[in-house]
């Protein structure tokens, strides 16, 4: 789905206004200014709804007040390859059984290395060691669908498998796992990963070097 330019501009404006509102609320002590910044946050949510393709929750002042200084969210993805150079993918239950690299949000007090190793174990049943960073990507700069109402950085790490893959593994989040040629990928969950990002990881696995940084 292509996002109309006007909708994208509205979404970006709403994201910036929401971030300014939350950051201001983290420091503001004047009651009148707090009321104004909540109003800015509510207007930002209204703008986001104009650009959204589905209903969004109403603005929640108590959530905004506790959010603190606004920063991008952090998503980690693990690139695991077998000796033939095939990539490990998991089939995502929540996205119509489309395939993706194992990964997800980094938890509070969790390092990126620990997060990606945990995600691969939970989603693919495979113990890995995060070896090196292949890319720090700004999700907005890549054609992910759908667009989100939060700014997100994606960390891609090349990981070394420590066990043999159990091809019969499944979990609450994933319905299957498997090795795939990077030039013959199945239908991907493009909200999570894109073919060119898998190609970036594969190139980095073959020839490690400086990480790609958006």
GROMACS .gro file of C-alpha atoms in nm:
model
  214
    1UNK     CA    1   0.000   0.000   0.000
    2UNK     CA    2   0.139   0.342  -0.097
    3UNK     CA    3   0.090   0.618   0.160
    4UNK     CA    4  -0.038   0.941  -0.002
    5UNK     CA    5   0.217   1.220   0.044
    6UNK     CA    6  -0.033   1.441   0.229
    7UNK     CA    7  -0.114   1.161   0.475
    8UNK     CA    8   0.254   1.100   0.536
    9UNK     CA    9   0.315   1.469   0.608
   10UNK     CA   10   0.020   1.472   0.850
   11UNK     CA   11   0.151   1.159   1.023
   12UNK     CA   12   0.502   1.303   1.059
   13UNK     CA   13   0.363   1.630   1.195
   14UNK     CA   14   0.147   1.440   1.444
   15UNK     CA   15   0.445   1.231   1.558
   16UNK     CA   16   0.657   1.540   1.618
   17UNK     CA   17   0.380   1.721   1.804
   18UNK     CA   18   0.318   1.416   2.024
   19UNK     CA   19   0.690   1.389   2.103
   20UNK     CA   20   0.712   1.761   2.188
   21UNK     CA   21   0.407   1.731   2.410
   22UNK     CA   22   0.539   1.428   2.602
   23UNK     CA   23   0.888   1.578   2.640
   24UNK     CA   24   0.744   1.908   2.766
   25UNK     CA   25   0.518   1.727   3.015
   26UNK     CA   26   0.826   1.548   3.153
   27UNK     CA   27   0.968   1.882   3.275
   28UNK     CA   28   0.679   2.125   3.301
   29UNK     CA   29   0.548   2.231   3.646
   30UNK     CA   30   0.315   2.520   3.560
   31UNK     CA   31  -0.049   2.408   3.568
   32UNK     CA   32  -0.154   2.626   3.275
   33UNK     CA   33   0.136   2.505   3.059
   34UNK     CA   34   0.062   2.142   3.151
   35UNK     CA   35  -0.296   2.194   3.030
   36UNK     CA   36  -0.169   2.346   2.702
   37UNK     CA   37   0.076   2.060   2.641
   38UNK     CA   38  -0.200   1.806   2.700
   39UNK     CA   39  -0.408   1.994   2.444
   40UNK     CA   40  -0.118   1.971   2.195
   41UNK     CA   41  -0.099   1.597   2.262
   42UNK     CA   42  -0.473   1.558   2.203
   43UNK     CA   43  -0.448   1.753   1.876
   44UNK     CA   44  -0.154   1.535   1.770
   45UNK     CA   45  -0.367   1.224   1.833
   46UNK     CA   46  -0.648   1.377   1.626
   47UNK     CA   47  -0.407   1.445   1.338
   48UNK     CA   48  -0.273   1.091   1.361
   49UNK     CA   49  -0.630   0.959   1.334
   50UNK     CA   50  -0.680   1.165   1.016
   51UNK     CA   51  -0.381   0.992   0.858
   52UNK     CA   52  -0.448   0.644   1.001
   53UNK     CA   53  -0.617   0.360   0.814
   54UNK     CA   54  -0.785   0.224   1.130
   55UNK     CA   55  -0.929   0.358   1.455
   56UNK     CA   56  -0.674   0.468   1.714
   57UNK     CA   57  -0.726   0.491   2.092
   58UNK     CA   58  -0.824   0.825   2.241
   59UNK     CA   59  -0.561   1.054   2.389
   60UNK     CA   60  -0.483   0.949   2.748
   61UNK     CA   61  -0.343   1.235   2.959
   62UNK     CA   62  -0.217   1.011   3.241
   63UNK     CA   63  -0.018   0.802   2.993
   64UNK     CA   64   0.132   1.107   2.824
   65UNK     CA   65   0.222   1.263   3.158
   66UNK     CA   66   0.417   0.950   3.261
   67UNK     CA   67   0.585   0.889   2.926
   68UNK     CA   68   0.892   1.103   2.995
   69UNK     CA   69   1.123   1.248   2.733
   70UNK     CA   70   1.017   1.105   2.396
   71UNK     CA   71   1.273   0.890   2.213
   72UNK     CA   72   1.248   0.632   1.932
   73UNK     CA   73   1.150   0.275   2.021
   74UNK     CA   74   1.407   0.002   1.959
   75UNK     CA   75   1.341  -0.315   1.756
   76UNK     CA   76   1.606  -0.589   1.720
   77UNK     CA   77   1.627  -0.855   1.446
   78UNK     CA   78   1.860  -1.153   1.431
   79UNK     CA   79   2.022  -1.270   1.106
   80UNK     CA   80   2.108  -1.639   1.145
   81UNK     CA   81   2.256  -1.831   0.851
   82UNK     CA   82   2.340  -2.197   0.790
   83UNK     CA   83   2.667  -2.308   0.621
   84UNK     CA   84   2.499  -2.281   0.279
   85UNK     CA   85   2.409  -1.917   0.344
   86UNK     CA   86   2.038  -1.975   0.393
   87UNK     CA   87   1.863  -1.740   0.634
   88UNK     CA   88   1.654  -1.849   0.931
   89UNK     CA   89   1.294  -1.722   0.916
   90UNK     CA   90   0.996  -1.770   1.145
   91UNK     CA   91   0.631  -1.764   1.045
   92UNK     CA   92   0.442  -1.494   1.234
   93UNK     CA   93   0.098  -1.599   1.363
   94UNK     CA   94  -0.020  -1.239   1.416
   95UNK     CA   95   0.047  -1.141   1.052
   96UNK     CA   96  -0.136  -1.402   0.850
   97UNK     CA   97   0.145  -1.662   0.878
   98UNK     CA   98   0.387  -1.444   0.685
   99UNK     CA   99   0.758  -1.490   0.745
  100UNK     CA  100   1.010  -1.269   0.921
  101UNK     CA  101   1.346  -1.260   1.089
  102UNK     CA  102   1.313  -1.350   1.458
  103UNK     CA  103   1.311  -1.040   1.672
  104UNK     CA  104   1.104  -0.781   1.855
  105UNK     CA  105   1.117  -0.497   2.104
  106UNK     CA  106   1.415  -0.448   2.333
  107UNK     CA  107   1.294  -0.467   2.695
  108UNK     CA  108   1.389  -0.215   2.962
  109UNK     CA  109   1.721  -0.308   3.133
  110UNK     CA  110   1.799  -0.550   2.850
  111UNK     CA  111   2.098  -0.506   2.618
  112UNK     CA  112   2.046  -0.534   2.240
  113UNK     CA  113   2.263  -0.848   2.239
  114UNK     CA  114   2.056  -1.014   2.512
  115UNK     CA  115   1.733  -0.905   2.346
  116UNK     CA  116   1.808  -1.056   2.006
  117UNK     CA  117   1.941  -1.380   2.157
  118UNK     CA  118   1.623  -1.408   2.365
  119UNK     CA  119   1.396  -1.336   2.069
  120UNK     CA  120   1.561  -1.599   1.848
  121UNK     CA  121   1.529  -1.858   2.126
  122UNK     CA  122   1.163  -1.770   2.194
  123UNK     CA  123   1.053  -1.751   1.830
  124UNK     CA  124   1.276  -2.014   1.665
  125UNK     CA  125   1.376  -2.240   1.955
  126UNK     CA  126   1.742  -2.189   1.868
  127UNK     CA  127   2.023  -2.076   2.096
  128UNK     CA  128   2.245  -1.820   1.923
  129UNK     CA  129   2.528  -1.583   2.004
  130UNK     CA  130   2.495  -1.230   1.869
  131UNK     CA  131   2.818  -1.182   1.675
  132UNK     CA  132   2.820  -0.834   1.526
  133UNK     CA  133   2.602  -0.542   1.425
  134UNK     CA  134   2.506  -0.520   1.058
  135UNK     CA  135   2.279  -0.218   1.056
  136UNK     CA  136   2.105   0.058   1.251
  137UNK     CA  137   1.800   0.146   1.042
  138UNK     CA  138   1.539   0.419   1.072
  139UNK     CA  139   1.211   0.238   0.999
  140UNK     CA  140   1.062   0.550   0.842
  141UNK     CA  141   1.334   0.553   0.574
  142UNK     CA  142   1.232   0.206   0.451
  143UNK     CA  143   0.906   0.105   0.276
  144UNK     CA  144   0.753  -0.088   0.568
  145UNK     CA  145   0.377  -0.135   0.565
  146UNK     CA  146   0.189  -0.031   0.767
  147UNK     CA  147   0.349   0.288   0.894
  148UNK     CA  148   0.344   0.326   1.272
  149UNK     CA  149   0.254   0.620   1.493
  150UNK     CA  150   0.589   0.597   1.674
  151UNK     CA  151   0.943   0.657   1.553
  152UNK     CA  152   1.136   0.327   1.551
  153UNK     CA  153   1.501   0.230   1.510
  154UNK     CA  154   1.574  -0.124   1.393
  155UNK     CA  155   1.897  -0.300   1.490
  156UNK     CA  156   2.004  -0.593   1.271
  157UNK     CA  157   2.259  -0.830   1.425
  158UNK     CA  158   2.434  -1.127   1.266
  159UNK     CA  159   2.402  -1.424   1.502
  160UNK     CA  160   2.592  -1.752   1.524
  161UNK     CA  161   2.377  -2.065   1.585
  162UNK     CA  162   2.485  -2.271   1.886
  163UNK     CA  163   2.254  -2.570   1.823
  164UNK     CA  164   2.090  -2.755   1.537
  165UNK     CA  165   1.757  -2.605   1.431
  166UNK     CA  166   1.448  -2.805   1.525
  167UNK     CA  167   1.241  -2.761   1.208
  168UNK     CA  168   0.929  -2.878   1.393
  169UNK     CA  169   0.946  -2.594   1.646
  170UNK     CA  170   0.651  -2.360   1.701
  171UNK     CA  171   0.548  -2.114   1.972
  172UNK     CA  172   0.266  -1.884   2.076
  173UNK     CA  173   0.405  -1.623   1.835
  174UNK     CA  174   0.536  -1.840   1.551
  175UNK     CA  175   0.378  -2.130   1.366
  176UNK     CA  176   0.688  -2.260   1.182
  177UNK     CA  177   1.061  -2.209   1.131
  178UNK     CA  178   1.290  -2.282   0.838
  179UNK     CA  179   1.597  -2.205   0.630
  180UNK     CA  180   1.546  -2.008   0.307
  181UNK     CA  181   1.764  -1.897   0.018
  182UNK     CA  182   1.796  -1.520   0.028
  183UNK     CA  183   1.702  -1.502  -0.340
  184UNK     CA  184   1.396  -1.725  -0.295
  185UNK     CA  185   1.220  -1.578   0.006
  186UNK     CA  186   0.861  -1.664   0.102
  187UNK     CA  187   0.597  -1.396   0.156
  188UNK     CA  188   0.738  -1.167   0.422
  189UNK     CA  189   0.577  -0.976   0.707
  190UNK     CA  190   0.682  -0.641   0.563
  191UNK     CA  191   0.579  -0.464   0.882
  192UNK     CA  192   0.880  -0.636   1.038
  193UNK     CA  193   1.139  -0.702   0.767
  194UNK     CA  194   1.205  -0.633   0.399
  195UNK     CA  195   1.394  -0.841   0.139
  196UNK     CA  196   1.663  -0.573   0.102
  197UNK     CA  197   1.724  -0.583   0.478
  198UNK     CA  198   1.776  -0.959   0.463
  199UNK     CA  199   2.015  -0.902   0.172
  200UNK     CA  200   2.204  -0.647   0.383
  201UNK     CA  201   2.238  -0.901   0.664
  202UNK     CA  202   2.349  -1.175   0.424
  203UNK     CA  203   2.618  -0.953   0.274
  204UNK     CA  204   2.738  -0.865   0.622
  205UNK     CA  205   2.745  -1.233   0.721
  206UNK     CA  206   2.968  -1.312   0.422
  207UNK     CA  207   3.192  -1.006   0.457
  208UNK     CA  208   3.171  -0.841   0.801
  209UNK     CA  209   3.254  -0.473   0.801
  210UNK     CA  210   3.127  -0.140   0.929
  211UNK     CA  211   2.756  -0.147   1.007
  212UNK     CA  212   2.509   0.031   0.779
  213UNK     CA  213   2.371   0.334   0.964
  214UNK     CA  214   2.080   0.542   0.837
   0.00000   0.00000   0.00000
